[in-house]
Short mmCIF file of C-alpha atoms in Angstrom, two decimals:
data_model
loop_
_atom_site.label_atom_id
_atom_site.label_comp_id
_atom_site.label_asym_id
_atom_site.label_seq_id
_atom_site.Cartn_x
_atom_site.Cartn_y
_atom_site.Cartn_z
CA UNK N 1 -44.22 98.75 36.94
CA UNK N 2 -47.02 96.57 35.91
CA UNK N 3 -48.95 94.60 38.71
CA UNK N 4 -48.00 91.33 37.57
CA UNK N 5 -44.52 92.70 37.38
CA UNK N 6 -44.82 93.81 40.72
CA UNK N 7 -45.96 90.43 41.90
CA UNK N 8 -43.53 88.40 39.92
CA UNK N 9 -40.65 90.19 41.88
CA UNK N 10 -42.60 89.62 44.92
CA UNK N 11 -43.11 85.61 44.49
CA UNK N 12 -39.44 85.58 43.95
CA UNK N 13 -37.89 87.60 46.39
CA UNK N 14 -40.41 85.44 48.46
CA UNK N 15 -39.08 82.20 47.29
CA UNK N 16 -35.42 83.08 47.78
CA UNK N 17 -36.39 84.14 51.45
CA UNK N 18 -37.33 80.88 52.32
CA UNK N 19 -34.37 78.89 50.52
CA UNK N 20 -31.81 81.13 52.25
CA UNK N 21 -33.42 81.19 55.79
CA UNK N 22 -36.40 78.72 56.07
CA UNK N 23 -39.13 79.03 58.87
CA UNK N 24 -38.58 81.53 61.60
CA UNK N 25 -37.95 79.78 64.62
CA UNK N 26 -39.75 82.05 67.00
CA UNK N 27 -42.81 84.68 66.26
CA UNK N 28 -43.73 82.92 63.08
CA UNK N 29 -47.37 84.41 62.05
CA UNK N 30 -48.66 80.77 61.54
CA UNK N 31 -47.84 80.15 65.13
CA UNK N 32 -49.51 83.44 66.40
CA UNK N 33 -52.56 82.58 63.94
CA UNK N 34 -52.90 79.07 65.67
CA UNK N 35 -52.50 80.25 68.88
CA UNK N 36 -55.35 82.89 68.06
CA UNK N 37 -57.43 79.56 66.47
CA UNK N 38 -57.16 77.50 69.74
CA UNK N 39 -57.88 80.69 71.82
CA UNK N 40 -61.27 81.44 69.59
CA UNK N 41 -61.94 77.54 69.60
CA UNK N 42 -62.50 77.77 73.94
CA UNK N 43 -65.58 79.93 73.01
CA UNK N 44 -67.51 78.41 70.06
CA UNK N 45 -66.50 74.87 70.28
CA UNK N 46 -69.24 72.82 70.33
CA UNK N 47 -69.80 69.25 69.03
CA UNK N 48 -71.71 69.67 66.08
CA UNK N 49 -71.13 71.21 62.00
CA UNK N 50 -72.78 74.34 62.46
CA UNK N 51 -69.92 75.60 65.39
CA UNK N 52 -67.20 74.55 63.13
CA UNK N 53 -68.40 76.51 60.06
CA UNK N 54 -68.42 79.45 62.26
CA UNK N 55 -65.40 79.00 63.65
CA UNK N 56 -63.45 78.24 60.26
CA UNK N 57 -64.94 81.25 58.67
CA UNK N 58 -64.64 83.77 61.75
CA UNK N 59 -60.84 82.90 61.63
CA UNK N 60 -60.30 82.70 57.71
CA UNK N 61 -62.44 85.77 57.20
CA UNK N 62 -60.59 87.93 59.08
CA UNK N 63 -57.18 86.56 57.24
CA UNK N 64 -59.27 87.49 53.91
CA UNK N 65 -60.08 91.21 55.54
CA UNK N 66 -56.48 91.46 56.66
CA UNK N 67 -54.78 90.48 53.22
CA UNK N 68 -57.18 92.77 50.95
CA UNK N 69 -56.60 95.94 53.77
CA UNK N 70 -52.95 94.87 53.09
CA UNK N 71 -52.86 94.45 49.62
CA UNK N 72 -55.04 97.65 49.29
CA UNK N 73 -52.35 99.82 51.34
CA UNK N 74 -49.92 98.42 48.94
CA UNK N 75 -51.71 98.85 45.36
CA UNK N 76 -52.32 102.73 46.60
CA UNK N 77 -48.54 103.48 47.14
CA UNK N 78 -47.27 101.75 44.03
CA UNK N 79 -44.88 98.79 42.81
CA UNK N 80 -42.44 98.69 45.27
CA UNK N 81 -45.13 97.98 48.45
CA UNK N 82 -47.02 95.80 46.27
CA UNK N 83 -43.89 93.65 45.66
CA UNK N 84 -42.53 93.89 49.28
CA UNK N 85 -46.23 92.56 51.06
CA UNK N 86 -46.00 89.76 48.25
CA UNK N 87 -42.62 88.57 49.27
CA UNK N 88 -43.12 88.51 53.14
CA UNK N 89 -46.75 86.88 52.66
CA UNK N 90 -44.92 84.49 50.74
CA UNK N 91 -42.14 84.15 53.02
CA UNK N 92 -44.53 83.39 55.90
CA UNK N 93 -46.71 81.17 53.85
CA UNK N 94 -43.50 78.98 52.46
CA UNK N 95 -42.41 75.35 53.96
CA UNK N 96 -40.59 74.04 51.51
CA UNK N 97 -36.63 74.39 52.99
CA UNK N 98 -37.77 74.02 56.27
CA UNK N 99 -39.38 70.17 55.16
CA UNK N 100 -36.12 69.63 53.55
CA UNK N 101 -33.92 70.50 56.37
CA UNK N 102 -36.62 68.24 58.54
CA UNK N 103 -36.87 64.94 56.45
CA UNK N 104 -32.53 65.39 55.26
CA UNK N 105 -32.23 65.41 59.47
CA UNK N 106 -34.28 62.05 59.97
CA UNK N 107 -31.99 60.49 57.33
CA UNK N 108 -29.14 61.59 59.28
CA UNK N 109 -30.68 60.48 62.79
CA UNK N 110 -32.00 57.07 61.38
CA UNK N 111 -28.30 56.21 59.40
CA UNK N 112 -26.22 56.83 62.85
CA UNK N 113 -29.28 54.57 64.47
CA UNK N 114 -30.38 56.86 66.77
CA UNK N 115 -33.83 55.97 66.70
CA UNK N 116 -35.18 57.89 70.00
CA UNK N 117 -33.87 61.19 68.27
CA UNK N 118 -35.85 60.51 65.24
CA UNK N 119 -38.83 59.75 67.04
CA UNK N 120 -38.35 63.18 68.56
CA UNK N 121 -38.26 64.94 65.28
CA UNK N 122 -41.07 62.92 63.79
CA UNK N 123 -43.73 65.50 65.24
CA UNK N 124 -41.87 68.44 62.75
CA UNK N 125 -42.72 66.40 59.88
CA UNK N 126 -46.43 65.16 60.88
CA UNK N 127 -48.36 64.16 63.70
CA UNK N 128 -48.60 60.05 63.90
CA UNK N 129 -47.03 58.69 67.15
CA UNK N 130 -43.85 58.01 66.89
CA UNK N 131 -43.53 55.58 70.23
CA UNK N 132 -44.84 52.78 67.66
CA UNK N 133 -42.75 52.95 64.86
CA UNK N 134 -38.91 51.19 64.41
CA UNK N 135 -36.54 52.46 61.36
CA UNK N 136 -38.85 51.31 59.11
CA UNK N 137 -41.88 53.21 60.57
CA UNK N 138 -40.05 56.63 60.86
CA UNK N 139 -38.30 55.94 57.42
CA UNK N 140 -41.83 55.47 55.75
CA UNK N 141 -43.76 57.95 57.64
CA UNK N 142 -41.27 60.81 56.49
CA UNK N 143 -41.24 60.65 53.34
CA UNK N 144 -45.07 60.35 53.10
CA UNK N 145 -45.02 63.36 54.90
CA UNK N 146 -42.40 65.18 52.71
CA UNK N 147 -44.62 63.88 49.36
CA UNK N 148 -48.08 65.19 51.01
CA UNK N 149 -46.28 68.38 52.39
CA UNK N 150 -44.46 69.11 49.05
CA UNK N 151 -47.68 70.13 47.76
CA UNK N 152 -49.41 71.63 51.40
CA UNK N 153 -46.29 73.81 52.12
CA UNK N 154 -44.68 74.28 48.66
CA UNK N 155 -46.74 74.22 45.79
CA UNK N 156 -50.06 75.18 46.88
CA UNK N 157 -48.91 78.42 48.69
CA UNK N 158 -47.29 79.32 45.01
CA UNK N 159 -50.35 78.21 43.34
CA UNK N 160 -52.39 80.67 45.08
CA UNK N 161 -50.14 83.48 45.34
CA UNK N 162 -49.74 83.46 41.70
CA UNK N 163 -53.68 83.47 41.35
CA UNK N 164 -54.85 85.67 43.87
CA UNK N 165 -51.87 87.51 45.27
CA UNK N 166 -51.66 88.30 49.06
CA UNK N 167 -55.58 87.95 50.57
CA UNK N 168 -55.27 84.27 48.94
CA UNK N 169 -51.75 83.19 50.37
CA UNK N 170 -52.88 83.94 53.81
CA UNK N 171 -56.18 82.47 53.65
CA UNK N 172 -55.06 79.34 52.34
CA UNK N 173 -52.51 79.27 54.81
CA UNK N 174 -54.76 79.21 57.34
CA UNK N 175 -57.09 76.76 55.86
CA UNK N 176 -54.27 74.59 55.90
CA UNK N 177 -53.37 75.34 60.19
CA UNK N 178 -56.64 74.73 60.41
CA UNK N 179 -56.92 71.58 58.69
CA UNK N 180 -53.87 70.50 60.90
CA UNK N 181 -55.51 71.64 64.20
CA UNK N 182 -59.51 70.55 63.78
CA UNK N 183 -59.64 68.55 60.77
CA UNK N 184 -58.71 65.21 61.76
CA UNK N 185 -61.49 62.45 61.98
CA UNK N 186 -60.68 62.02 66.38
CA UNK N 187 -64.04 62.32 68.27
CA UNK N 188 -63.83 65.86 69.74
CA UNK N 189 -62.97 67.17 65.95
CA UNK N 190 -65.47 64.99 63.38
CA UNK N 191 -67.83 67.31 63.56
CA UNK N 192 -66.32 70.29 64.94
CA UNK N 193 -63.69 70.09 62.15
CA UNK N 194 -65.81 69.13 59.13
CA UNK N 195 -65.73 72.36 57.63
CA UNK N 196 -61.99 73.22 57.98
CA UNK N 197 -61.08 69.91 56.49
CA UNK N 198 -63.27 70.29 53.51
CA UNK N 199 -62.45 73.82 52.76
CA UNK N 200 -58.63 72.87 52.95
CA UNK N 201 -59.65 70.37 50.35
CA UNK N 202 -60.85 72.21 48.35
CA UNK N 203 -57.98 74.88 48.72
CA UNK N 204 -55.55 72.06 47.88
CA UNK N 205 -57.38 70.32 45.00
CA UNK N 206 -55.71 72.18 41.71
CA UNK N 207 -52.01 71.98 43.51
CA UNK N 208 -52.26 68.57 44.70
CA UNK N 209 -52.50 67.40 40.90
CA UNK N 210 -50.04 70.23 40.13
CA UNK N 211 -47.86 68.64 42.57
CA UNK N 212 -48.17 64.99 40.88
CA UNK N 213 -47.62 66.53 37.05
CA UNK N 214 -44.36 68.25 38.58
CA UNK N 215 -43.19 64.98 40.49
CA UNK N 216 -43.60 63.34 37.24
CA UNK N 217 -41.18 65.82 35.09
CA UNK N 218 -38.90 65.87 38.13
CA UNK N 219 -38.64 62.08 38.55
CA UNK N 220 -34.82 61.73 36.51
CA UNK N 221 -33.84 64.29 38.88
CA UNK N 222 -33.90 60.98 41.20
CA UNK N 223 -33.15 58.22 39.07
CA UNK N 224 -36.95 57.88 38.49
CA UNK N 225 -39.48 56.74 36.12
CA UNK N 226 -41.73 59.68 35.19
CA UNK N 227 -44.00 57.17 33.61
CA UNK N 228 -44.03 54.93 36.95
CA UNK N 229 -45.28 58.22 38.53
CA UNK N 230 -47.91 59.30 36.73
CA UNK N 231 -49.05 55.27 36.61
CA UNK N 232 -48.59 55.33 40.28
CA UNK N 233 -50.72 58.13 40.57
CA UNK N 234 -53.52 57.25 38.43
CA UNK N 235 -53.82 53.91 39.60
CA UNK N 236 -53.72 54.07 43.44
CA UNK N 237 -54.64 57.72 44.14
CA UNK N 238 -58.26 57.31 44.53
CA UNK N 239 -57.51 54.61 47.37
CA UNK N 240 -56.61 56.94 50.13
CA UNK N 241 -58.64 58.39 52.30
CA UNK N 242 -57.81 62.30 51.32
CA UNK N 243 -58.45 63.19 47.54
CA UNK N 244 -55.11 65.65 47.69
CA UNK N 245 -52.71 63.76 49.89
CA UNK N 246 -53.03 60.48 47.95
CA UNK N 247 -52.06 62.28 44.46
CA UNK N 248 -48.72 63.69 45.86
CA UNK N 249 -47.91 60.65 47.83
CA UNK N 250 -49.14 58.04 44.98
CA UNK N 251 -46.58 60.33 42.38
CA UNK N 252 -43.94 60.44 45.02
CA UNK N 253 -43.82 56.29 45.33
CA UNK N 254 -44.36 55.97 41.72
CA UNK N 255 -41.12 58.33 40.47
CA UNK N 256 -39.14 56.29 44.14
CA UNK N 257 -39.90 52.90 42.90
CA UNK N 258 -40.90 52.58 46.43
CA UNK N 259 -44.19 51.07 48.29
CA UNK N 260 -46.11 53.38 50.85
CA UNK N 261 -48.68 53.09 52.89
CA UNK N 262 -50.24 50.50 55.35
CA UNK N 263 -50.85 50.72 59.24
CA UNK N 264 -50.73 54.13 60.43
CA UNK N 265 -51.02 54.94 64.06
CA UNK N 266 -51.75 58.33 65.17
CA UNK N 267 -51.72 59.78 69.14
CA UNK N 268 -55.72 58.78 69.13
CA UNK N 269 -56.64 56.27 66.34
CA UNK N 270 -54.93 53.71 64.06
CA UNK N 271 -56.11 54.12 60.35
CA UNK N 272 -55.11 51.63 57.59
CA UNK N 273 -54.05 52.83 55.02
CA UNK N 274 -53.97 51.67 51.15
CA UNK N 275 -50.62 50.73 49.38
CA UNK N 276 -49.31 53.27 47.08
CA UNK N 277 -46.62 52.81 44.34
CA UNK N 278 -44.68 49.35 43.92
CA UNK N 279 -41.33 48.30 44.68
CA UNK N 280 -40.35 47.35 48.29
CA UNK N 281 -40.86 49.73 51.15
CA UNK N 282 -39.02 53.13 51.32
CA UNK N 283 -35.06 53.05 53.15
CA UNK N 284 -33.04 56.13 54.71
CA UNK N 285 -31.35 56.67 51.16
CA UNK N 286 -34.97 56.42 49.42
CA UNK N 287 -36.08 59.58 52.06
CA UNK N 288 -32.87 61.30 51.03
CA UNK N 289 -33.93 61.17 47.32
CA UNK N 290 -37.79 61.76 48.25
CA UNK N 291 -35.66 64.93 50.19
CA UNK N 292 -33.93 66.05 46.57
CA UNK N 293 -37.39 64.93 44.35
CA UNK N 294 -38.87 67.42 46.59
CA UNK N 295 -36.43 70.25 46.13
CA UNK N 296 -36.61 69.66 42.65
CA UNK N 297 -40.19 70.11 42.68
CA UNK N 298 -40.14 72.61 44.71
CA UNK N 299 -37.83 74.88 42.12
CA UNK N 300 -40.48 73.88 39.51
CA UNK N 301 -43.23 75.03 41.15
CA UNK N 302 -41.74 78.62 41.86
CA UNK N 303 -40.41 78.94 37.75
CA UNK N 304 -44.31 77.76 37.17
CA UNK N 305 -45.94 80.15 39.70
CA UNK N 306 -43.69 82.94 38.54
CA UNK N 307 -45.07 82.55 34.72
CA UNK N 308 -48.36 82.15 35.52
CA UNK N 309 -48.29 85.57 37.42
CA UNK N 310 -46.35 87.07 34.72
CA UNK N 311 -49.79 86.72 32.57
CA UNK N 312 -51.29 89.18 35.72
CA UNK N 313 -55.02 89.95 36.08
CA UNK N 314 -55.35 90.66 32.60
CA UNK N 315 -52.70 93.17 32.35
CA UNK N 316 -54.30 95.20 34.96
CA UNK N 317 -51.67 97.95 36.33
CA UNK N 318 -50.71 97.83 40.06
CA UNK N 319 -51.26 101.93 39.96
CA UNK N 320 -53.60 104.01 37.23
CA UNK N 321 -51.34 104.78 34.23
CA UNK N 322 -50.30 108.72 34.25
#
């Protein structure tokens, strides 16, 4: 069996891990690998750039040592290992069912108007405050967070497994729990967490725009306008603070017909946002469909990353030929 072979069969078996059983809900390696993060961070945190870069690369250096030792082991006992580590690094690395499951229980909570338990849940899906926000608030912060997380837990984790196989998954993958835990602009972190934030966007650059041209094709899926997405994207992308999470977000308003962004309060800070997309502001049956646009996208993404592996690193064998 060919290495590409070997990881094409490993991105899928991967892919239908996650659809049929989601996130693990206890022991999940991201968990142990932030743990280990805010363990590390007691020793070199220190208010300034230089502490951060260390940090960020002690932690994502040691994924990168880990995932070549791993797919090393593999390559040197043939196909079957190679395809195996691809599917659980995949596994582990994969969001997408668990978002869905996530934003399809908000709808449910915020249509029997049980506000207090979608506040509750809000904190699975991202990390504003949810004391603050009414229906509308939850409604419009969840499916921001399903656009922006399409990409961060779906597509870029596919993107860089096809590319770079096992070391890349788990790197990114911990650029992006980094990004979560240090990279936000509150006072102990905008220093601290400059590095982790700018190597997760540059990590998530390519399948942010991936994410948008996907969103686009998927948009029917939804009733949507795949020219109202690509529109949306191109005209108020550049307006948000974060070059990846305004593509995905822009795209996802554009193919909903609906109007994001505005006021958004998190635990420490209150940012204001710009307005993405047109239309009036998202409902409960608008983050249903922003729900299916993502599962849509999400299927794309895998029949994408699975092709582009196919091509393999230039036909390269996963063992020497006989």
């Amino acid at each position: 069996m060919f290495a590409p072979t070997a990881r094409v069969v490993g991105i899928a078996a991967g892919c239908v891990a996650d659809a049929l059983f989601g996130d693990p809900r206890r022991g999940h390696p991201v968990a142990v690998f932030g743990s280990a993060a805010a363990a590390l961070e007691q020793r070199t945190y220190a208010d300034a750039r230089s502490a951060g870069v260390l940090h960020t690369a002690a932690l994502l250096g040691a994924l990168a040592v880990l995932g070549m030792a791993a797919d090393h082991v593999a390559r040197r006992r043939g196909a079957v290992p190679v395809a195996v580590t691809t599917a659980a690094t995949v596994f582990v690395a994969l969001g997408g069912t668990s978002l869905a499951r996530a934003g399809n229980q908000m709808a449910r909570q915020l249509d029997s108007g049980d506000v207090a338990a979608a506040r509750r849940l809000l904190p699975a899906l991202c990390g504003r405050d949810p004391a603050v926000l009414d229906e509308a608030g939850l409604t419009r912060a969840a499916v921001e967070s399903v656009a922006e997380n399409t990409s961060d837990a779906h597509v870029a984790p596919l993107l860089w497994a096809a590319l770079g196989g096992v070391p890349a998954v788990l790197v990114y993958r911990g650029a992006n729990t980094l990004d979560a835990m240090i990279g936000h602009r509150s006072a102990r972190y905008l220093r601290f967490g400059w590095a982790a934030a700018c190597f997760d966007d540059v990590a998530n650059y390519l399948a942010a725009r991936a994410t948008a041209v996907l969103v686009a094709a998927c948009a029917p899926v939804v009733g949507g306008s795949p020219v109202a997405a690509l529109r949306a994207w191109r005209r108020d992308a550049g307006r948000h603070p974060s070059p990846n999470a305004g593509v995905a977000e822009a795209a996802f308003a554009g193919a909903l017909g609906v109007r994001i962004g505005g006021p958004t309060r998190y635990a420490d800070r209150m940012e204001i946002r710009p307005t993405l997309g047109d239309g009036p502001p998202p409902r409960v049956a608008d983050l249903r469909r922003a729900v299916r646009l993502s599962r849509a996208v999400q299927i794309a993404a895998a029949g994408a990353a699975l092709a582009l592996s196919a091509v393999g690193r230039n036909g390269r064998r996963a063992c020497p030929p006989p």
